[in-house]
Amino acid sequence: MKKPAASDHPIHELLRERWSPRAFSDKPVSADTLRSLFEAARWAPSSSNEQPWTFIVATKNDHANHAKLVSALVESNQVWAKNAPVVGIAVSHLTFARSGTPNRNAFYDTGAAMADLTIEATSQGLLVHQMAGFDSHKAIELFLIPTGWEPIAAFVIGYPGDPHSLPGNLWERELAPRTRKPLKDFVMSGTWGQPAAFLK
Ligand SMILES: Cc1cc2nc3c(=O)[nH]c(=O)nc-3n(C[C@H](O)[C@H](O)[C@H](O)COP(=O)(O)O)c2cc1C
């Protein structure tokens, strides 16, 4: 299933085609493809080139680790995410490796790496669904995440599936239109709240 963005202005097809599904097909994601996705994340920009991200990932054929990752999700995410062929958690290093001083851009940079991974995935016919709905304390315990590192967001990756395979009424959410704020609400110039002139 496709759910392209109804954009007000032209954008690249990869950005139009990216969305966050809950239904995934059983088709596994090959090791070659996964290497490309994390390679895309690897080349993301970051403050001082710190690359403060780490990804804990499991494919479905690694049953134990896939189940372990799914168990860290909140129940409302588990019900659909458990069927995805790849599940993971993005983790950020909160301090600079060299100086030990706080890296206030660690979350930002980890998000940028995830964004690049997501666009690479879209280019390969895959979709990524990120999730804040997980238990970070449980993730820290389950995966022995060291002090100074924080799990930021969970995610699943897979090929699109049939919305009617989803439990309960989740198919309705799957088919619901995608919406966004208008540009004038968040692109400003001069003073706060003043829409940028080029929007007129
Ligand atoms: C950091 C982050 C956390 C999210 N958390 C959840 C979540 O816990 N459960 C869920 O179903 N979707 C989650 N989403 C997906 C968003 O709801 C989705 O991206 C948003 O509604 C826009 O839809 P789209 O990605 O299809 O354009 C999350 C997305 C991001 C980026």
mmCIF file of C-alpha atoms and ligand atoms in Angstrom:
data_model
loop_
_atom_site.group_PDB
_atom_site.id
_atom_site.type_symbol
_atom_site.label_atom_id
_atom_site.label_comp_id
_atom_site.label_asym_id
_atom_site.label_seq_id
_atom_site.Cartn_x
_atom_site.Cartn_y
_atom_site.Cartn_z
ATOM 1 C CA MET A 1 0.000 0.000 0.000
ATOM 2 C CA LYS A 2 1.148 3.533 -0.804
ATOM 3 C CA LYS A 3 0.159 6.697 1.006
ATOM 4 C CA PRO A 4 1.952 9.579 -0.702
ATOM 5 C CA ALA A 5 2.066 13.005 0.914
ATOM 6 C CA ALA A 6 -0.477 15.428 -0.539
ATOM 7 C CA SER A 7 2.205 18.119 -0.600
ATOM 8 C CA ASP A 8 1.301 21.763 -1.274
ATOM 9 C CA HIS A 9 4.580 22.283 -3.162
ATOM 10 C CA PRO A 10 6.712 19.883 -5.228
ATOM 11 C CA ILE A 11 9.027 17.615 -3.204
ATOM 12 C CA HIS A 12 11.218 14.638 -4.107
ATOM 13 C CA GLU A 13 9.317 11.429 -4.765
ATOM 14 C CA LEU A 14 11.199 9.630 -1.949
ATOM 15 C CA LEU A 15 9.923 12.181 0.565
ATOM 16 C CA ARG A 16 6.402 11.948 -0.848
ATOM 17 C CA GLU A 17 6.393 8.155 -0.675
ATOM 18 C CA ARG A 18 7.775 7.815 2.881
ATOM 19 C CA TRP A 19 5.156 7.130 5.508
ATOM 20 C CA SER A 20 4.797 5.178 8.754
ATOM 21 C CA PRO A 21 2.741 2.023 8.210
ATOM 22 C CA ARG A 22 1.737 -0.562 10.793
ATOM 23 C CA ALA A 23 1.131 -3.392 8.318
ATOM 24 C CA PHE A 24 4.243 -5.111 6.972
ATOM 25 C CA SER A 25 4.627 -8.055 4.604
ATOM 26 C CA ASP A 26 6.404 -11.253 5.703
ATOM 27 C CA LYS A 27 9.160 -10.638 3.158
ATOM 28 C CA PRO A 28 12.493 -10.547 4.988
ATOM 29 C CA VAL A 29 14.950 -7.687 4.528
ATOM 30 C CA SER A 30 18.276 -9.024 3.234
ATOM 31 C CA ALA A 31 21.550 -8.498 5.068
ATOM 32 C CA ASP A 32 22.868 -6.571 2.026
ATOM 33 C CA THR A 33 19.923 -4.179 2.193
ATOM 34 C CA LEU A 34 20.290 -3.706 5.945
ATOM 35 C CA ARG A 35 23.969 -2.880 5.493
ATOM 36 C CA SER A 36 22.988 -0.183 2.973
ATOM 37 C CA LEU A 37 20.414 1.307 5.342
ATOM 38 C CA PHE A 38 22.894 1.634 8.200
ATOM 39 C CA GLU A 39 25.535 2.890 5.746
ATOM 40 C CA ALA A 40 23.112 5.703 4.895
ATOM 41 C CA ALA A 41 22.801 6.489 8.613
ATOM 42 C CA ARG A 42 26.586 6.383 8.919
ATOM 43 C CA TRP A 43 27.004 9.238 6.437
ATOM 44 C CA ALA A 44 24.576 11.585 8.185
ATOM 45 C CA PRO A 45 25.964 14.921 9.369
ATOM 46 C CA SER A 46 26.577 15.427 13.092
ATOM 47 C CA SER A 47 27.901 18.103 15.433
ATOM 48 C CA SER A 48 31.750 17.879 15.461
ATOM 49 C CA ASN A 49 31.327 14.699 13.385
ATOM 50 C CA GLU A 50 30.687 12.970 16.722
ATOM 51 C CA GLN A 51 28.291 10.386 15.201
ATOM 52 C CA PRO A 52 26.607 9.949 18.594
ATOM 53 C CA TRP A 53 24.243 7.195 17.404
ATOM 54 C CA THR A 54 24.105 3.457 17.997
ATOM 55 C CA PHE A 55 21.403 1.107 16.717
ATOM 56 C CA ILE A 56 20.351 -2.103 18.442
ATOM 57 C CA VAL A 57 18.702 -4.177 15.711
ATOM 58 C CA ALA A 58 17.261 -7.651 15.171
ATOM 59 C CA THR A 59 15.707 -9.425 12.209
ATOM 60 C CA LYS A 60 12.839 -11.859 12.630
ATOM 61 C CA ASN A 61 15.009 -14.926 11.993
ATOM 62 C CA ASP A 62 16.954 -13.913 15.123
ATOM 63 C CA HIS A 63 13.831 -14.825 17.141
ATOM 64 C CA ALA A 64 15.239 -14.216 20.620
ATOM 65 C CA ASN A 65 16.580 -10.722 19.971
ATOM 66 C CA HIS A 66 13.571 -9.721 17.834
ATOM 67 C CA ALA A 67 11.262 -10.767 20.691
ATOM 68 C CA LYS A 68 13.475 -8.971 23.218
ATOM 69 C CA LEU A 69 13.218 -5.714 21.272
ATOM 70 C CA VAL A 70 9.453 -6.105 20.804
ATOM 71 C CA SER A 71 9.083 -6.690 24.563
ATOM 72 C CA ALA A 72 10.500 -3.191 25.220
ATOM 73 C CA LEU A 73 7.671 -1.582 23.204
ATOM 74 C CA VAL A 74 4.419 -0.401 24.765
ATOM 75 C CA GLU A 75 1.570 -2.850 24.246
ATOM 76 C CA SER A 76 -0.191 -0.650 21.657
ATOM 77 C CA ASN A 77 2.942 -0.761 19.497
ATOM 78 C CA GLN A 78 3.733 -4.430 20.174
ATOM 79 C CA VAL A 79 0.470 -5.629 18.613
ATOM 80 C CA TRP A 80 1.496 -4.550 15.126
ATOM 81 C CA ALA A 81 5.286 -4.045 15.383
ATOM 82 C CA LYS A 82 5.900 -7.711 16.311
ATOM 83 C CA ASN A 83 5.065 -8.671 12.703
ATOM 84 C CA ALA A 84 7.698 -6.411 11.145
ATOM 85 C CA PRO A 85 10.780 -8.260 9.839
ATOM 86 C CA VAL A 86 13.237 -5.806 11.432
ATOM 87 C CA VAL A 87 12.976 -4.040 14.781
ATOM 88 C CA GLY A 88 15.438 -1.740 16.485
ATOM 89 C CA ILE A 89 16.152 1.031 18.953
ATOM 90 C CA ALA A 90 18.210 4.170 18.224
ATOM 91 C CA VAL A 91 20.488 5.112 21.121
ATOM 92 C CA SER A 92 22.353 8.422 21.623
ATOM 93 C CA HIS A 93 25.644 9.152 23.353
ATOM 94 C CA LEU A 94 24.894 12.150 25.566
ATOM 95 C CA THR A 95 28.509 13.359 25.928
ATOM 96 C CA PHE A 96 31.378 13.947 23.499
ATOM 97 C CA ALA A 97 33.685 10.911 23.445
ATOM 98 C CA ARG A 98 36.879 13.011 23.643
ATOM 99 C CA SER A 99 36.001 15.622 26.281
ATOM 100 C CA GLY A 100 33.138 14.029 28.195
ATOM 101 C CA THR A 101 31.243 17.334 27.993
ATOM 102 C CA PRO A 102 27.497 17.275 27.254
ATOM 103 C CA ASN A 103 26.567 16.962 23.587
ATOM 104 C CA ARG A 104 23.388 19.018 23.327
ATOM 105 C CA ASN A 105 22.917 17.927 19.716
ATOM 106 C CA ALA A 106 23.094 14.186 20.332
ATOM 107 C CA PHE A 107 19.343 13.638 19.910
ATOM 108 C CA TYR A 108 19.254 15.946 16.891
ATOM 109 C CA ASP A 109 22.092 14.076 15.185
ATOM 110 C CA THR A 110 20.587 10.666 15.953
ATOM 111 C CA GLY A 111 17.333 11.873 14.380
ATOM 112 C CA ALA A 112 19.253 13.031 11.307
ATOM 113 C CA ALA A 113 20.862 9.586 10.972
ATOM 114 C CA MET A 114 17.441 7.940 11.286
ATOM 115 C CA ALA A 115 16.037 10.310 8.658
ATOM 116 C CA ASP A 116 18.776 9.355 6.197
ATOM 117 C CA LEU A 117 18.255 5.665 6.954
ATOM 118 C CA THR A 118 14.532 6.152 6.361
ATOM 119 C CA ILE A 119 15.024 7.814 2.970
ATOM 120 C CA GLU A 120 17.496 5.107 1.891
ATOM 121 C CA ALA A 121 14.906 2.520 2.992
ATOM 122 C CA THR A 122 12.198 4.248 0.939
ATOM 123 C CA SER A 123 14.464 4.191 -2.120
ATOM 124 C CA GLN A 124 14.722 0.404 -1.704
ATOM 125 C CA GLY A 125 10.930 -0.117 -1.466
ATOM 126 C CA LEU A 126 10.992 -0.390 2.333
ATOM 127 C CA LEU A 127 9.175 1.667 4.955
ATOM 128 C CA VAL A 128 10.267 2.639 8.477
ATOM 129 C CA HIS A 129 7.945 3.312 11.430
ATOM 130 C CA GLN A 130 9.584 5.029 14.391
ATOM 131 C CA MET A 131 8.161 4.798 17.916
ATOM 132 C CA ALA A 132 8.504 6.842 21.091
ATOM 133 C CA GLY A 133 6.222 4.268 22.716
ATOM 134 C CA PHE A 134 8.733 2.015 24.420
ATOM 135 C CA ASP A 135 10.098 1.526 27.933
ATOM 136 C CA SER A 136 13.572 3.090 27.959
ATOM 137 C CA HIS A 137 14.437 1.676 31.408
ATOM 138 C CA LYS A 138 13.569 -1.814 30.195
ATOM 139 C CA ALA A 139 15.639 -1.276 27.026
ATOM 140 C CA ILE A 140 18.640 -0.182 29.122
ATOM 141 C CA GLU A 141 18.344 -3.330 31.259
ATOM 142 C CA LEU A 142 17.663 -5.757 28.403
ATOM 143 C CA PHE A 143 20.497 -4.548 26.192
ATOM 144 C CA LEU A 144 23.022 -3.535 28.871
ATOM 145 C CA ILE A 145 23.097 0.025 27.479
ATOM 146 C CA PRO A 146 25.972 1.803 29.246
ATOM 147 C CA THR A 147 25.675 4.916 31.421
ATOM 148 C CA GLY A 148 25.824 8.074 29.326
ATOM 149 C CA TRP A 149 23.843 6.534 26.487
ATOM 150 C CA GLU A 150 20.089 6.989 26.127
ATOM 151 C CA PRO A 151 17.602 5.021 24.019
ATOM 152 C CA ILE A 152 15.763 7.646 21.948
ATOM 153 C CA ALA A 153 13.295 5.905 19.670
ATOM 154 C CA ALA A 154 12.369 2.413 18.593
ATOM 155 C CA PHE A 155 11.678 1.585 14.949
ATOM 156 C CA VAL A 156 10.577 -1.171 12.631
ATOM 157 C CA ILE A 157 11.559 -1.656 9.001
ATOM 158 C CA GLY A 158 9.865 -3.777 6.359
ATOM 159 C CA TYR A 159 8.089 -4.011 3.030
ATOM 160 C CA PRO A 160 4.515 -2.685 2.978
ATOM 161 C CA GLY A 161 1.766 -5.175 3.905
ATOM 162 C CA ASP A 162 -2.005 -5.540 3.802
ATOM 163 C CA PRO A 163 -3.808 -3.071 6.126
ATOM 164 C CA HIS A 164 -6.567 -5.649 6.627
ATOM 165 C CA SER A 165 -4.028 -7.988 8.240
ATOM 166 C CA LEU A 166 -3.833 -5.602 11.220
ATOM 167 C CA PRO A 167 -5.540 -6.498 14.519
ATOM 168 C CA GLY A 168 -8.719 -4.712 15.661
ATOM 169 C CA ASN A 169 -9.564 -1.430 13.978
ATOM 170 C CA LEU A 170 -5.938 -0.449 13.262
ATOM 171 C CA TRP A 171 -6.694 -0.738 9.548
ATOM 172 C CA GLU A 172 -8.813 2.424 9.879
ATOM 173 C CA ARG A 173 -5.770 4.373 11.117
ATOM 174 C CA GLU A 174 -3.718 2.822 8.343
ATOM 175 C CA LEU A 175 -6.105 4.169 5.712
ATOM 176 C CA ALA A 176 -6.710 7.576 7.379
ATOM 177 C CA PRO A 177 -5.415 10.628 5.486
ATOM 178 C CA ARG A 178 -1.988 12.020 6.397
ATOM 179 C CA THR A 179 -2.115 15.623 7.590
ATOM 180 C CA ARG A 180 0.416 18.391 8.270
ATOM 181 C CA LYS A 181 0.492 21.968 9.603
ATOM 182 C CA PRO A 182 0.711 24.619 6.875
ATOM 183 C CA LEU A 183 4.161 26.158 6.172
ATOM 184 C CA LYS A 184 3.041 29.543 7.520
ATOM 185 C CA ASP A 185 2.756 28.020 11.016
ATOM 186 C CA PHE A 186 6.429 27.091 11.261
ATOM 187 C CA VAL A 187 8.522 28.985 8.708
ATOM 188 C CA MET A 188 9.131 32.487 10.073
ATOM 189 C CA SER A 189 11.258 35.555 9.490
ATOM 190 C CA GLY A 190 11.831 38.835 11.314
ATOM 191 C CA THR A 191 9.962 38.136 14.530
ATOM 192 C CA TRP A 192 8.462 35.024 16.015
ATOM 193 C CA GLY A 193 5.067 34.274 14.525
ATOM 194 C CA GLN A 194 5.725 36.272 11.342
ATOM 195 C CA PRO A 195 5.415 33.924 8.337
ATOM 196 C CA ALA A 196 8.441 34.128 5.997
ATOM 197 C CA ALA A 197 7.897 36.514 3.081
ATOM 198 C CA PHE A 198 8.621 33.838 0.463
ATOM 199 C CA LEU A 199 5.511 31.942 1.563
ATOM 200 C CA LYS A 200 3.193 34.620 0.149
HETATM 201 C C1 LIG B 1 10.125 10.029 17.202
HETATM 202 C C2 LIG B 1 8.831 9.406 16.722
HETATM 203 C C3 LIG B 1 8.043 8.708 17.617
HETATM 204 C C4 LIG B 1 6.874 8.074 17.173
HETATM 205 N N1 LIG B 1 6.176 7.261 18.044
HETATM 206 C C5 LIG B 1 5.186 6.479 17.570
HETATM 207 C C6 LIG B 1 4.608 5.456 18.395
HETATM 208 O O1 LIG B 1 5.014 5.211 19.534
HETATM 209 N N2 LIG B 1 3.603 4.714 17.870
HETATM 210 C C7 LIG B 1 3.143 4.910 16.584
HETATM 211 O O2 LIG B 1 2.242 4.187 16.158
HETATM 212 N N3 LIG B 1 3.698 5.848 15.786
HETATM 213 C C8 LIG B 1 4.709 6.628 16.236
HETATM 214 N N4 LIG B 1 5.321 7.546 15.407
HETATM 215 C C9 LIG B 1 4.840 7.728 14.031
HETATM 216 C C10 LIG B 1 4.114 9.076 13.904
HETATM 217 O O3 LIG B 1 2.849 8.975 14.501
HETATM 218 C C11 LIG B 1 4.025 9.439 12.411
HETATM 219 O O4 LIG B 1 5.332 9.672 11.916
HETATM 220 C C12 LIG B 1 3.175 10.692 12.199
HETATM 221 O O5 LIG B 1 1.836 10.447 12.542
HETATM 222 C C13 LIG B 1 3.224 11.155 10.745
HETATM 223 O O6 LIG B 1 2.807 10.116 9.907
HETATM 224 P P1 LIG B 1 3.721 9.642 8.667
HETATM 225 O O7 LIG B 1 5.060 9.227 9.237
HETATM 226 O O8 LIG B 1 2.970 8.475 8.055
HETATM 227 O O9 LIG B 1 3.852 10.797 7.734
HETATM 228 C C14 LIG B 1 6.457 8.206 15.825
HETATM 229 C C15 LIG B 1 7.263 8.942 14.926
HETATM 230 C C16 LIG B 1 8.431 9.524 15.367
HETATM 231 C C17 LIG B 1 9.290 10.266 14.369
#
